[in-house]
Each structure stands twice: as structure tokens, then as C-alpha cells.
Short mmCIF file of C-alpha atoms and ligand atoms in Angstrom, two decimals:
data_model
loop_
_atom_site.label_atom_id
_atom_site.label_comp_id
_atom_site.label_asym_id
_atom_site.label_seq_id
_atom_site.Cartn_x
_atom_site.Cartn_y
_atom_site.Cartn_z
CA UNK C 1 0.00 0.00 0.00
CA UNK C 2 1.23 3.16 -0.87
CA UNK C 3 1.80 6.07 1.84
CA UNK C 4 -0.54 8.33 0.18
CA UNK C 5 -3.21 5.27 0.86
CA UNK C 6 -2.24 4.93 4.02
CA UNK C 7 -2.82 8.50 4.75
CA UNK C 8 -6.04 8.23 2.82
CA UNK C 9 -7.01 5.10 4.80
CA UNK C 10 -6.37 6.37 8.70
CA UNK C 11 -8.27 9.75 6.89
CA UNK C 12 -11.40 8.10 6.47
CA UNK C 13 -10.99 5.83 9.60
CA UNK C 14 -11.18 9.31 11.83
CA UNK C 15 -13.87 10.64 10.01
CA UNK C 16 -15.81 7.22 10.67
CA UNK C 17 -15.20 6.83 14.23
CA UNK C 18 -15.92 11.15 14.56
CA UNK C 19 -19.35 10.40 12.70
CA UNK C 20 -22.09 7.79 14.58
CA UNK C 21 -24.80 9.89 14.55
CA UNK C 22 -24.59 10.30 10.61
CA UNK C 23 -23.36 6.91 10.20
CA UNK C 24 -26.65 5.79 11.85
CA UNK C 25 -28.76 7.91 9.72
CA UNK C 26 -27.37 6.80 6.69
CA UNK C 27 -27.66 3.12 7.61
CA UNK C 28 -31.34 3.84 8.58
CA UNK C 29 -32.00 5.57 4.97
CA UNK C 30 -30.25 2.40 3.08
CA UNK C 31 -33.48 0.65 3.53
CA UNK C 32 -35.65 2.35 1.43
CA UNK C 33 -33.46 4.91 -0.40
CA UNK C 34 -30.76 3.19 -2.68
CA UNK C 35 -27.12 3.64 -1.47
CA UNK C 36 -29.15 5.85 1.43
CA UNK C 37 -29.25 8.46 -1.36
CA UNK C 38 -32.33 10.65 -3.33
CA UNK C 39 -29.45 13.04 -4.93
CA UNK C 40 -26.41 11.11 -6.40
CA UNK C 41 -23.60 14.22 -6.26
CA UNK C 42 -24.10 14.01 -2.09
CA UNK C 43 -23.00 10.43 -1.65
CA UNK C 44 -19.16 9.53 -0.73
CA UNK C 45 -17.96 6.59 1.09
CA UNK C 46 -18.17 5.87 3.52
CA UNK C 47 -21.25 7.76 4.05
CA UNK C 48 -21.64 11.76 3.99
CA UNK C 49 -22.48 14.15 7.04
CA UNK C 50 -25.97 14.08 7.97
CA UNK C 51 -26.94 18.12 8.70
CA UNK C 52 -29.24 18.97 11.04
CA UNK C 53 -28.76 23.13 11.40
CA UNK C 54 -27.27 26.04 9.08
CA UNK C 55 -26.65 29.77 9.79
CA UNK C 56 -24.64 32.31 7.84
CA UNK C 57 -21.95 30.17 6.43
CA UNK C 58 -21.96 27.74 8.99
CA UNK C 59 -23.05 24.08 9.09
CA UNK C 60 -23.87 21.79 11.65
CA UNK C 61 -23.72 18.03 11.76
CA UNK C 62 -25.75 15.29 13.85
CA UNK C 63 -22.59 14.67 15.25
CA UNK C 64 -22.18 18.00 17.14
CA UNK C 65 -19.44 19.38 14.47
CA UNK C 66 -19.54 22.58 13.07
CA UNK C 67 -18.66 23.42 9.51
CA UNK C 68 -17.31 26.45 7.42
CA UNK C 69 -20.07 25.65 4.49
CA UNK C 70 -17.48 26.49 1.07
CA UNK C 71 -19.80 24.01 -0.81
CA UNK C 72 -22.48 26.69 -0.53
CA UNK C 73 -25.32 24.55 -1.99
CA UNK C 74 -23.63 23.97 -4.93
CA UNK C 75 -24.33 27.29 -6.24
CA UNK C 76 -28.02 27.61 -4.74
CA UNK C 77 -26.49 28.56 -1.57
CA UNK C 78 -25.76 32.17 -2.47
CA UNK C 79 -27.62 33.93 0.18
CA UNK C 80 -26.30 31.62 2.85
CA UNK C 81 -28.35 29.80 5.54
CA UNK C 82 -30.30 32.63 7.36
CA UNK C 83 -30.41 35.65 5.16
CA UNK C 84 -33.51 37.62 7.32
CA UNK C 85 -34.94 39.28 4.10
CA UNK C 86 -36.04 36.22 2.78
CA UNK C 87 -36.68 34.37 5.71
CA UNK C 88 -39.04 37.40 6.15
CA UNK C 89 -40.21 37.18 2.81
CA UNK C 90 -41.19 33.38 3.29
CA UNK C 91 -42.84 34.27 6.87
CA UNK C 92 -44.85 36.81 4.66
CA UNK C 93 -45.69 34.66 1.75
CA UNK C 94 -47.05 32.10 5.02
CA UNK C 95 -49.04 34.38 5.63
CA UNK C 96 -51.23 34.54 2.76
CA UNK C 97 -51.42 30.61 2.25
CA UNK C 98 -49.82 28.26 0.31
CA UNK C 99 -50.69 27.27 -2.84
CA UNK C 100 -53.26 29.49 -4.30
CA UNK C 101 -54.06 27.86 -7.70
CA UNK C 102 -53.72 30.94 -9.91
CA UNK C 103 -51.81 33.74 -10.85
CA UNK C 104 -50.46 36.19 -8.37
CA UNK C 105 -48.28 39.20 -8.53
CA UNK C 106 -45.33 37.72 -7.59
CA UNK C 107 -44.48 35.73 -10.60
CA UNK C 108 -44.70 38.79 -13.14
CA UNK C 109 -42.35 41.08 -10.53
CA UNK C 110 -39.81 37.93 -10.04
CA UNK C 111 -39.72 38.01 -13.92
CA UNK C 112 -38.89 41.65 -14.07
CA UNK C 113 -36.27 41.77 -11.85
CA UNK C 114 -34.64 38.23 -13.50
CA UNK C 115 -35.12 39.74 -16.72
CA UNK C 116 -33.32 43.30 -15.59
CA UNK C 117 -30.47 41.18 -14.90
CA UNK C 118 -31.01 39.30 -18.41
CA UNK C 119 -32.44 41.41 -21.13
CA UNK C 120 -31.80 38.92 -23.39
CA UNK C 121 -34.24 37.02 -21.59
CA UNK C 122 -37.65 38.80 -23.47
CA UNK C 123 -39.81 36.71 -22.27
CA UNK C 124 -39.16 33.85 -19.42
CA UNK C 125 -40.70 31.05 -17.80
CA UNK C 126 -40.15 29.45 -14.06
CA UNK C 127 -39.71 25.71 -13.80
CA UNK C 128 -38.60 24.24 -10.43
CA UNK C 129 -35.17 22.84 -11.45
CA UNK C 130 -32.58 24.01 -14.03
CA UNK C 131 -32.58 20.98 -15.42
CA UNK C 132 -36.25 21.47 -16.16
CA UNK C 133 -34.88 24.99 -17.62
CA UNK C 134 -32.89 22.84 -19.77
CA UNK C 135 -35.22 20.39 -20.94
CA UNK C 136 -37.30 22.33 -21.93
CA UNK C 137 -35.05 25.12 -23.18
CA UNK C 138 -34.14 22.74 -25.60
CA UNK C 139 -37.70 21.28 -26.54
CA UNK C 140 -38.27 24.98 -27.28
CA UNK C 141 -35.12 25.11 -29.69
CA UNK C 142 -36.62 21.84 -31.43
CA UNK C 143 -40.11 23.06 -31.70
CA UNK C 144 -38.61 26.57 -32.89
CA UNK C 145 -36.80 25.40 -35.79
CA UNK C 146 -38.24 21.91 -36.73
CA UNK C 147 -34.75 20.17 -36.02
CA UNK C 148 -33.57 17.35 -34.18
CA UNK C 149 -29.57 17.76 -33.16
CA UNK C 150 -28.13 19.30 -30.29
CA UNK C 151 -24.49 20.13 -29.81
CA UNK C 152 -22.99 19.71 -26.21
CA UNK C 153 -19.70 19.41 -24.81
CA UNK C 154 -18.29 16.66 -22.87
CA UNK C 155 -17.71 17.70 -19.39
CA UNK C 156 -20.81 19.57 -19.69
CA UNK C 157 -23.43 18.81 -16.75
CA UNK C 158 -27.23 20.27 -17.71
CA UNK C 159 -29.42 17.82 -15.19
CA UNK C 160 -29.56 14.30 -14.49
CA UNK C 161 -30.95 13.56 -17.86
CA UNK C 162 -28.87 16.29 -19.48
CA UNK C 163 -25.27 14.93 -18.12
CA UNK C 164 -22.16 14.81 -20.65
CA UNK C 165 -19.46 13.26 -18.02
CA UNK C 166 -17.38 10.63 -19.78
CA UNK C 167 -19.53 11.85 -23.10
CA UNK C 168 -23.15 10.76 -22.05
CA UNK C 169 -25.05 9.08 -19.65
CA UNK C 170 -27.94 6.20 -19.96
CA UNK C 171 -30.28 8.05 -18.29
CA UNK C 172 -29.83 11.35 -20.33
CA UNK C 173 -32.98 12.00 -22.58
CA UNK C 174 -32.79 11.20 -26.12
CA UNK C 175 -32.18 14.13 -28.15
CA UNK C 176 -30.19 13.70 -31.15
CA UNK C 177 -26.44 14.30 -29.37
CA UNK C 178 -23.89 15.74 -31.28
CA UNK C 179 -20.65 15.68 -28.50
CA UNK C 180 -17.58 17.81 -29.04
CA UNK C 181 -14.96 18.87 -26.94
CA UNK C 182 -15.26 22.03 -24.56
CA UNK C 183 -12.86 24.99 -25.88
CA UNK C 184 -12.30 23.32 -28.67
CA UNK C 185 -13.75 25.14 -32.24
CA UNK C 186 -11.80 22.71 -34.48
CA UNK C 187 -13.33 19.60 -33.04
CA UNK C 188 -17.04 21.37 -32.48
CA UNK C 189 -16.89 22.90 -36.44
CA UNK C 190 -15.37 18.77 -37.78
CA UNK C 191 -18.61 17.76 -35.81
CA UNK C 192 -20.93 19.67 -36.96
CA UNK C 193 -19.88 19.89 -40.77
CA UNK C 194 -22.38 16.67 -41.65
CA UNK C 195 -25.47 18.48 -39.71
CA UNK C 196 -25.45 22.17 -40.36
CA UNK C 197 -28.55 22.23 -41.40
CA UNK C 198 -30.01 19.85 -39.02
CA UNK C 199 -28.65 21.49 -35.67
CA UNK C 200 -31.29 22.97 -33.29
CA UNK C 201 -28.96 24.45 -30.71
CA UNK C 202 -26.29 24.52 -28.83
CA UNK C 203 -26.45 24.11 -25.10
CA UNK C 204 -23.17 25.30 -23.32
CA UNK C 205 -21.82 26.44 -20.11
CA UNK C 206 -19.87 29.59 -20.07
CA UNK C 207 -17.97 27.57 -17.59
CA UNK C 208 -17.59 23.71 -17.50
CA UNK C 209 -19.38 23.31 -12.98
CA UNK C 210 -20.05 20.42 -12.39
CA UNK C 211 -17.11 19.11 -14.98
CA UNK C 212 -14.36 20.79 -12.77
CA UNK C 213 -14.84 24.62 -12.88
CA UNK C 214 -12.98 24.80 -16.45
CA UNK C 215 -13.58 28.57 -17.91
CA UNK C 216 -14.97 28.81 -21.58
CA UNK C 217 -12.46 30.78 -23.85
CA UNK C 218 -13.28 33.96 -25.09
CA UNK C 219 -12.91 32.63 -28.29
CA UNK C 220 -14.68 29.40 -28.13
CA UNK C 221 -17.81 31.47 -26.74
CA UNK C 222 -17.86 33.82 -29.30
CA UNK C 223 -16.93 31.31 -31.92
CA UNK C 224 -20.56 29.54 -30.79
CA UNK C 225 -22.39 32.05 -31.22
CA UNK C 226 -21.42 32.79 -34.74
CA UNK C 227 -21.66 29.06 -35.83
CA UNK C 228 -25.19 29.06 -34.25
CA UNK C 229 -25.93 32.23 -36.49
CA UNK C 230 -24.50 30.45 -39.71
CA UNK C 231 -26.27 27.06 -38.77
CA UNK C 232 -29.59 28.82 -38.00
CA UNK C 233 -29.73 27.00 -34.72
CA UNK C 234 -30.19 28.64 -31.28
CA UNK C 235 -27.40 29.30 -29.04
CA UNK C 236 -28.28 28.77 -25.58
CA UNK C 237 -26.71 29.73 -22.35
CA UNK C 238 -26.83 27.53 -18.88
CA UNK C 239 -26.18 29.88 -16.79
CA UNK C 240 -27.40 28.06 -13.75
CA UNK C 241 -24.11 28.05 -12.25
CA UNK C 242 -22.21 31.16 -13.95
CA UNK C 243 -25.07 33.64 -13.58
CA UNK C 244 -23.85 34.72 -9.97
CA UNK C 245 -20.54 35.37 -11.98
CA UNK C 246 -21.75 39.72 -12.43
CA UNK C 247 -25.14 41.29 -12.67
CA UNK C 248 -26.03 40.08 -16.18
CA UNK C 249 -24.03 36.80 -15.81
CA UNK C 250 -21.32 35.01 -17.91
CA UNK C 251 -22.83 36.63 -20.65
CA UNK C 252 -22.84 40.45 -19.76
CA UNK C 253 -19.14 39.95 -18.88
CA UNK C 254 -18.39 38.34 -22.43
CA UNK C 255 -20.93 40.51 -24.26
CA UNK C 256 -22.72 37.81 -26.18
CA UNK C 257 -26.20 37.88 -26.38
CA UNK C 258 -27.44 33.68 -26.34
CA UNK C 259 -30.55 33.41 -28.23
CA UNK C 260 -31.82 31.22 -24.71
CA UNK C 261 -30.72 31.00 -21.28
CA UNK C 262 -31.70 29.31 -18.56
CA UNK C 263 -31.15 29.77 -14.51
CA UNK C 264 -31.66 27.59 -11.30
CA UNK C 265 -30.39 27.34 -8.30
CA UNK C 266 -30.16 30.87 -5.89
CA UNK C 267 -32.98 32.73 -7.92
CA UNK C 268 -34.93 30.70 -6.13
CA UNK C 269 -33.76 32.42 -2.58
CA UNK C 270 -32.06 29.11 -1.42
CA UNK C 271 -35.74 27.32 -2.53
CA UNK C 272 -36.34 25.08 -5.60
CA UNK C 273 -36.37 27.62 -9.44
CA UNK C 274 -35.41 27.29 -12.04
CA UNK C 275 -36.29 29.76 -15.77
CA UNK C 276 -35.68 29.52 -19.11
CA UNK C 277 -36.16 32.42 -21.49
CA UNK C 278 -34.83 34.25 -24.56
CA UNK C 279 -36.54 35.84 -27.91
CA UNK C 280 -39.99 37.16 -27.85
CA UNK C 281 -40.07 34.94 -31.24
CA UNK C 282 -39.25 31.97 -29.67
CA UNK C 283 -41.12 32.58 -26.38
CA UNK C 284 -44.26 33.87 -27.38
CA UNK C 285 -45.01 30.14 -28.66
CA UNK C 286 -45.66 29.66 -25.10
CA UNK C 287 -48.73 32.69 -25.02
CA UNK C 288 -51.33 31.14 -23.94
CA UNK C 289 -53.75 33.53 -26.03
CA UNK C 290 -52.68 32.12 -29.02
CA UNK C 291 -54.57 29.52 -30.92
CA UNK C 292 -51.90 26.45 -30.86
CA UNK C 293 -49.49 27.47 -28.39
CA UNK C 294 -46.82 25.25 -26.57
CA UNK C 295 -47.76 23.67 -23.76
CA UNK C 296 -45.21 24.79 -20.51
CA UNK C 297 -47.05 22.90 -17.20
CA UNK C 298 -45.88 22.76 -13.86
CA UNK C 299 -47.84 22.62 -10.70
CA UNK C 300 -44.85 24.29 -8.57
CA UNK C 301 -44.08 27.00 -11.19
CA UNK C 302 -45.22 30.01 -9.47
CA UNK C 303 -45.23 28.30 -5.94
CA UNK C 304 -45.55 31.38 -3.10
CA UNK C 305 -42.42 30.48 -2.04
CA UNK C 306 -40.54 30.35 -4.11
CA UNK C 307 -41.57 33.64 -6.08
CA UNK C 308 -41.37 35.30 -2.53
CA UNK C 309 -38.06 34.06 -1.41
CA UNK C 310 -36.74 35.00 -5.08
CA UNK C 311 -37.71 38.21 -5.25
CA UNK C 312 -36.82 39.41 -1.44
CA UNK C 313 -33.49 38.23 -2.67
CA UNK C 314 -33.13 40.22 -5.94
CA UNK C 315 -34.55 43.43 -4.61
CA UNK C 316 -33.12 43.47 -1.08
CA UNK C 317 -29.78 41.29 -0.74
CA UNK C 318 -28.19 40.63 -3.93
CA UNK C 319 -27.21 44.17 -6.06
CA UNK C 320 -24.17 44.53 -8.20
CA UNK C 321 -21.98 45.54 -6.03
CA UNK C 322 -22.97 42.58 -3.54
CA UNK C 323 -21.80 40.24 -6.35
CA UNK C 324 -18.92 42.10 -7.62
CA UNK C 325 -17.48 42.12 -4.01
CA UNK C 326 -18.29 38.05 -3.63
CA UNK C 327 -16.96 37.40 -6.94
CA UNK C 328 -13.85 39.66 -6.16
CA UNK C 329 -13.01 37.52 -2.96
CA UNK C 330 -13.61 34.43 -4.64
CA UNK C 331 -10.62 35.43 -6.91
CA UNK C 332 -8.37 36.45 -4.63
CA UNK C 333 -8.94 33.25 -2.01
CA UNK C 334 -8.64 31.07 -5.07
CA UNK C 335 -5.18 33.10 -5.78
CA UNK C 336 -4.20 32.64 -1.89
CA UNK C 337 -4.60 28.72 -2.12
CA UNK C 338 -3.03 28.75 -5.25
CA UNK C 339 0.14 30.67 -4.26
CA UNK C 340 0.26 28.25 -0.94
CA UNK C 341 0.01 25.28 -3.05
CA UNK C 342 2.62 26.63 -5.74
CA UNK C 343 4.87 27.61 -2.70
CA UNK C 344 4.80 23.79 -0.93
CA UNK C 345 5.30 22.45 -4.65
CA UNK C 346 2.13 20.63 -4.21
CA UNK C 347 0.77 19.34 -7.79
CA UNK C 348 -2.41 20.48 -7.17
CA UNK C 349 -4.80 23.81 -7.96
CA UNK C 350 -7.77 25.56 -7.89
CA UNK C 351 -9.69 26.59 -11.05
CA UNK C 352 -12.83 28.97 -11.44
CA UNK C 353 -14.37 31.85 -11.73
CA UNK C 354 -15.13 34.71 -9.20
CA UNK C 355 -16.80 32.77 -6.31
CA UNK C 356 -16.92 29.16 -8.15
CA UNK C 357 -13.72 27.42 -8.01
CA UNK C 358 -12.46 23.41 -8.19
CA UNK C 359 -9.53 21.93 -6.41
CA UNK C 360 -7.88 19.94 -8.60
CA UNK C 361 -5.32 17.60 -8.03
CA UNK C 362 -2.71 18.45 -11.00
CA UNK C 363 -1.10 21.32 -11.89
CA UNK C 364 -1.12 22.41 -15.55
CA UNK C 365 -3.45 24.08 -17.34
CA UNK C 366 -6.70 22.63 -18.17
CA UNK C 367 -9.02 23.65 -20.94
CA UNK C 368 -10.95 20.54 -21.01
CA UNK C 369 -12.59 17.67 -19.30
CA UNK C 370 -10.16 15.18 -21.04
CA UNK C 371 -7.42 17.29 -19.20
CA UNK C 372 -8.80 15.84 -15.75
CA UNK C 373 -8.16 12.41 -16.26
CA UNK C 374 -4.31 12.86 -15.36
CA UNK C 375 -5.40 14.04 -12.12
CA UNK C 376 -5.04 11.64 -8.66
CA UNK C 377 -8.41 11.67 -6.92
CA UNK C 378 -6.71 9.97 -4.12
CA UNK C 379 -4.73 13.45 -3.13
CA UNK C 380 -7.81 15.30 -3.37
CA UNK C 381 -9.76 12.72 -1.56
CA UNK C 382 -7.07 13.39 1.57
CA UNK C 383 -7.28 16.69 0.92
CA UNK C 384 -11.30 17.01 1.26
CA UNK C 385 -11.17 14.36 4.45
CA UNK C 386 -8.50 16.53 5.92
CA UNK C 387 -10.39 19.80 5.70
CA UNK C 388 -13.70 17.89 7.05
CA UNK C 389 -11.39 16.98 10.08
CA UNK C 390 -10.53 20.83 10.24
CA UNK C 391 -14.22 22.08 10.00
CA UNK C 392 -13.72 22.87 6.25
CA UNK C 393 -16.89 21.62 4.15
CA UNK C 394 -16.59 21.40 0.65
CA UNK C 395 -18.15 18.55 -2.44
CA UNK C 396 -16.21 15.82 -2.39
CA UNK C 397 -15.27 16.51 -5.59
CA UNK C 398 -13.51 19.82 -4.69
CA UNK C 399 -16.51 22.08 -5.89
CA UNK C 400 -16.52 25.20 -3.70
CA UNK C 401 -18.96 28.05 -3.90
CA UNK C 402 -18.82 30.86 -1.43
CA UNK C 403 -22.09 32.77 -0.05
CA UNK C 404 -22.28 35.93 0.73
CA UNK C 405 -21.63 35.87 4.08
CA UNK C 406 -18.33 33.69 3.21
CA UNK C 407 -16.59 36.86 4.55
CA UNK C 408 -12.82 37.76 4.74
CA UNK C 409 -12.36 36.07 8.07
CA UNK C 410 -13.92 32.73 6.46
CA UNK C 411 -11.28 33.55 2.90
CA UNK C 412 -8.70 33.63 6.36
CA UNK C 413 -9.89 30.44 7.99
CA UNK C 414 -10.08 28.42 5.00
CA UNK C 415 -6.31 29.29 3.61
CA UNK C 416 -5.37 28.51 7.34
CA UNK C 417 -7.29 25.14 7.21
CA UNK C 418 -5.45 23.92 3.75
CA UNK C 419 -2.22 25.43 5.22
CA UNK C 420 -2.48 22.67 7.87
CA UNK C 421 -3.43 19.78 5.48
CA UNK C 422 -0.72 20.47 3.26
CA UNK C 423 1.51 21.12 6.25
CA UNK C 424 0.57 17.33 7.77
CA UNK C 425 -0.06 15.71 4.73
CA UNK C 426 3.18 17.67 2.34
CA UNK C 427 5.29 14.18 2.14
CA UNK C 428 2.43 11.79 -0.04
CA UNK C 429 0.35 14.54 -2.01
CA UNK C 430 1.60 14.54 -5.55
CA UNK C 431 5.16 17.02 -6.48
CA UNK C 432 5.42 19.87 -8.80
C1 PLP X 1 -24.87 24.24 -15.10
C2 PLP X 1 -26.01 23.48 -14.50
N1 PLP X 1 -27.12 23.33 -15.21
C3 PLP X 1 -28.19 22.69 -14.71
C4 PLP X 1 -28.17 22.13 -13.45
C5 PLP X 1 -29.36 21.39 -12.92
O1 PLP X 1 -30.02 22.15 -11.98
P1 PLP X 1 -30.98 21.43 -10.90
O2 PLP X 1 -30.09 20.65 -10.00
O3 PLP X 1 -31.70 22.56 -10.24
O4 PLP X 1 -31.91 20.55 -11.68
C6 PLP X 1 -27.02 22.27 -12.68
C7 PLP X 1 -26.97 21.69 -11.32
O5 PLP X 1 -25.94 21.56 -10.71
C8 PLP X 1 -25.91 22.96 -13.22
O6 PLP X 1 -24.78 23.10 -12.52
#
């Protein structure tokens, strides 16, 4: 056995014998949930935290531990776990009852202020997931221009059924796949020479999230949206993730205007959204006043909550500035960590954006999800057990996204917290 397996090994052992509590709810869940599990990205082995309490950017385990939450929700998080203009906003919303069966005013002001932040969003719709967004972002893209083919990118993660990891998934839906490499033009434009004229749009993340926090090129954006112009297919946006990235999103900061985009996770205040939207041409199918229009159902849609929780958030928490000054301590932590790590000549990194980053265990640049494979997962498996042990919560994976109330002194605590792991752990993670 090698040291750094060792050192992996006695990791998960403390963890373990730290954890009954959550060991005993996850044994108690086994029996009717499979692997203990109802959302696949939360599992690792030996079994996760079980959380019983949040506040700010804290977390608290069954256990009695207490966490510094970097996972943040996985983006959703945003707001953090106690922000009192929406909790006041859902107390409100309480108020007035639950599910009300009709229209109210909330949906048409959430819209507003979502599409004040997106203008290329015309006209929008809610769903209650971003994959929903997705799905049916792209059944709108079919319907629009009478084609089958969809470009994606490997690496690229759009939903459970929308999942390019490894390529595909067998659960993804079956759309007509057309699978290129991220940041790649040549490969994407040898691709899609045989379909031109068959391709109804191209669904892309302005930066690879759940496939390791990889940036999309300049370039390679741009160069999208002028094939989807030449092609006559529809360029959309998921912007689930990167829309925290500025006021407008991934694509105010690149100025492209994506003929769709869709959004999830904290427009929803921390509760379940999702929207997809784009061209009045495209979106009015969905006008109900029209003879033939699309169908777009969904009990939840305009749920009280939801609507409420959204829109205290937009209008009282999260301005410009609020984001600018997340996104601008995102880069600087991730520069931090990445200046300790250079400085220990530890092969390993974090990648992002703003307030998303990855840690990634290699060191050279990567522009793709092929570019991951080199990478030891056992060195940032130590690394994420050895941060748990510190009160440090991230993904398993690495994924971090900080909240707004992920403040300096948090930026301070985490760069302590890896300067102790690599400290302990400096003789088996992988050399520069
Ligand atoms: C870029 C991106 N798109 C879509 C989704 C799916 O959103 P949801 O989990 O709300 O269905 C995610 C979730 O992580 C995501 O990161």
C-alpha cells in the first residue's frame, strides 16, 4: 500500500469513528433509499455528514461538528443559511397561504427583476429545477426550428438527464447528441460539418461546474455564437451556475447575447427555481392567447415560495456591487490557495471563476474535461477528508462556492485550514 493510501485510509478511519450519529442515519436511509441516497452528487464513502442546522456560512452536523459551508449549496447557496430578508419574505408569503391555484403578482415582478439582470431574456418562464430549464429550453429550440440535433460538450453537466461526463449518460434524454470537446472550435466545427442544417442548438456552459470549474475561452464562446448564427440553430446559455458570476451573468461579462438561457439554483432564494427564457419569437409560442401554443405545465411554477423568497433576494440582498465584491473575494482566495500550493510544490490547484472554483489535483493548465483524467483523486480525496477533520466543508469533488456571508475572516480560515493539510499531509500529495 502506498503512503498516500495509508494516509487516505487512517483519513477516512477518523472521520468514521468522529461520525455515529450520521453513520446511523445513513444506515437507517439504506433501507428504502438506494445507497441511502435521493441526490447522487451528495453520496461519498463511507457515508456523507448528515446536517441537522445552518446559519450564515456555517453548518452543523448530527454529530455535534460545526462546519465552514465552502460548498455553498452547490451554487443555490448564495444567500447563505439565514439571510432575514427572505426568511421574512417566506414568513410573509405564510401568511397569505400556500398554494393558491392561480396567478399572483409575484411571478410577473420575479420576472422583471430576472429579466433586468437578463435582457436577453424577453420573455421567461419558471420551472422548479434548471434541469427542467434545460429540458425544456431545448424542446423549445426543437419546436422553434423543426430540427432534431443538439451540440454539447463533454464535461458539460445540464441535469440528471442532461449529463455529458465521460460523453453521455444512460439516463440522459434522447435528443439527437452531437458531443464535441469544450474549448475546442476545431473539433465542435469537424462535428458539426455533416449536420449544419439539421442542428437545433447549442447548449453550453460559459464555464464547465459540475465538470471541474474549467472557464470557456473567449474565443470558443464567441466562436458559438457565430456558428449558431451560420447554422440557423439557437445558441443557448446555462447559466445556472455562472449567472452569480456579475449582474447580467457570464454573458454580460463576455458581451454575447445567447438566443436562450436558462437559470436555477439561488434565484430561487435558497428554494427550488429554475427559468428559461430568450426571444420574444421563440417565447411567445408559449402565449397562452394564441390559438396552438406550446404547452409549458408545472404545478410548482409560481409556488408562493418560491416567487417570494426570489424576489426578497433580488430586490433586497443581492445588487451589483454585492456580487462584484463576492466574486472579487472568490478570486483572490482562489489566488491565496493557489500561491500556498505553488509555494509547498504541491501538484495540485484551484480553477474557477469569481466565487466558483475546483480543487484539482494536478497542476497544468486545463481547458478541457479530457485534461482531468491525469489528475489523482486519491490526493484530493485526503485533501477534502483533511479539511472535514478541520471544519472545512466542501463537495467531495472539490466544488466550492462561497455565499455571501463567506466573509474575509472565512477567505482567512479556509487558507489557514489547507495550510495545515498540506503542512501534515506535504510528504504523499503529488510534487510539482
Ligand atoms: C450548469 C447546470 N445546469 C443545470 C443544473 C441542474 O439544476 P438542478 O439541479 O436545479 O436541476 C445544474 C446543477 O448543478 C448545473 O450546474
Amino acid at each position: 500500500m502506498s503512503n498516500l493510501d495509508q494516509a487516505l485510509g487512517q483519513a477516512i478511519d477518523r472521520y468514521r469513528h468522529a461520525r455515529p450519529a450520521s453513520e446511523r442515519i445513513f444506515n437507517d436511509a439504506t433501507l428504502v433509499l438506494p445507497g441511502g441516497n435521493t441526490r447522487s452528487v451528495l453520496f461519498f464513502a463511507p457515508f456523507p455528514p448528515a446536517m441537522v442546522r445552518g446559519e450564515g456560512c456555517w453548518l452543523w452536523d448530527a454529530d455535534g461538528h460545526r462546519y465552514l459551508d465552502a460548498l455553498g449549496e452547490f451554487t443555490a447557496g448564495l444567500y447563505g443559511h439565514s439571510e432575514p430578508a427572505i426568511r421574512a419574505a417566506i414568513a410573509e408569503a405564510l401568511e397569505d397561504g400556500l398554494s393558491l391555484s392561480s396567478h399572483t403578482a409575484r411571478e410577473g415582478a420575479l420576472a422583471r427583476e430576472v429579466q433586468r439582470r437578463f435582457p436577453a431574456m424577453e420573455l421567461l418562464r419558471f420551472t422548479n429545477s434548471g434541469t427542467e430549464a434545460n429540458l425544456m429550453a431545448l424542446a423549445s429550440a426543437c419546436a422553434h426550428t423543426g430540427r432534431r440535433k443538439v451540440l454539447v460538450f463533454k464535461g458539460g453537466y445540464h441535469g440528471g438527464v442532461l449529463a455529458f461526463a465521460g460523453g453521455g449518460s444512460p439516463v440522459n434524454v434522447p435528443h439527437e447528441w452531437i458531443v464535441a470537446r469544450y474549448n475546442d472550435l476545431a473539433d465542435v466545427l469537424q462535428r458539426v460539418a455533416p449536420h449544419r442544417g439539421e442542428l437545433a442548438a447549442i447548449l453550453v456552459e460559459p464555464m464547465l461546474g459540475s465538470g471541474g470549474c474549467i472557464p470557456g475561452e473567449v474565443d470558443f464562446l464567441h466562436g458559438l455564437r457565430m456558428l449558431a448564427d451560420e447554422c440557423g440553430a439557437l445558441l443557448v446559455f446555462d447559466e445556472v451556475m455562472t449567472s452569480r458570476l456579475s449582474f447580467g451573468g457570464r454573458q454580460a461579462l463576455l458581451g454575447i447575447r445567447p438566443d436562450m438561457t436558462t437559470l436555477g439554483k439561488y434565484f430561487g432564494g435558497g428554494l427550488s427555481f429554475g427559468a428559461f427564457g430568450g426571444g420574444a419569437d421563440v417565447m411567445q409560442r408559449y402565449d397562452p392567447r394564441h390559438s396552438g401554443a406550446l404547452q409549458h405545465a408545472g404545478t410548482f411554477n409560481n409556488n408562493v415560495l418560491t416567487m417570494a423568497a426570489g424576489l426578497a433576494g433580488l430586490t433586497q440582498v443581492l445588487t451589483a456591487e454585492a456580487l462584484d465584491a463576492l466574486n472579487a473575494r472568490g478570486e483572490a482566495l482562489r489566488a491565496r490557495l493557489n500561491a500556498l500550493l505553488a509555494e509547498r510544490g504541491v501538484a495540485m490547484q484551484f480553477t474557477g471563476l469569481g466565487s466558483l472554483m475546483q480543487m484539482q489535483s494536478l497542476a497544468g493548465p486545463l481547458r478541457s474535461a479530457d485534461d482531468l483524467a491525469a489528475g489523482d483523486d486519491r490526493a484530493r480525496a485526503l485533501v477534502f477528508f483533511e479539511l472535514l477533520a478541520r471544519g472545512v466543508f466542501m463537495a467531495r469533488r472539490g466544488f466550492m462556492a462561497l455565499s455571501l456571508p463567506f466573509d474575509e475572516a472565512a477567505c482567512d480560515r479556509f487558507a489557514q485550514a489547507l495550510e495545515e493539510v498540506v503542512s501534515a499531509q506535504q510528504a504523499v500529495l503529488p510534487r510539482r
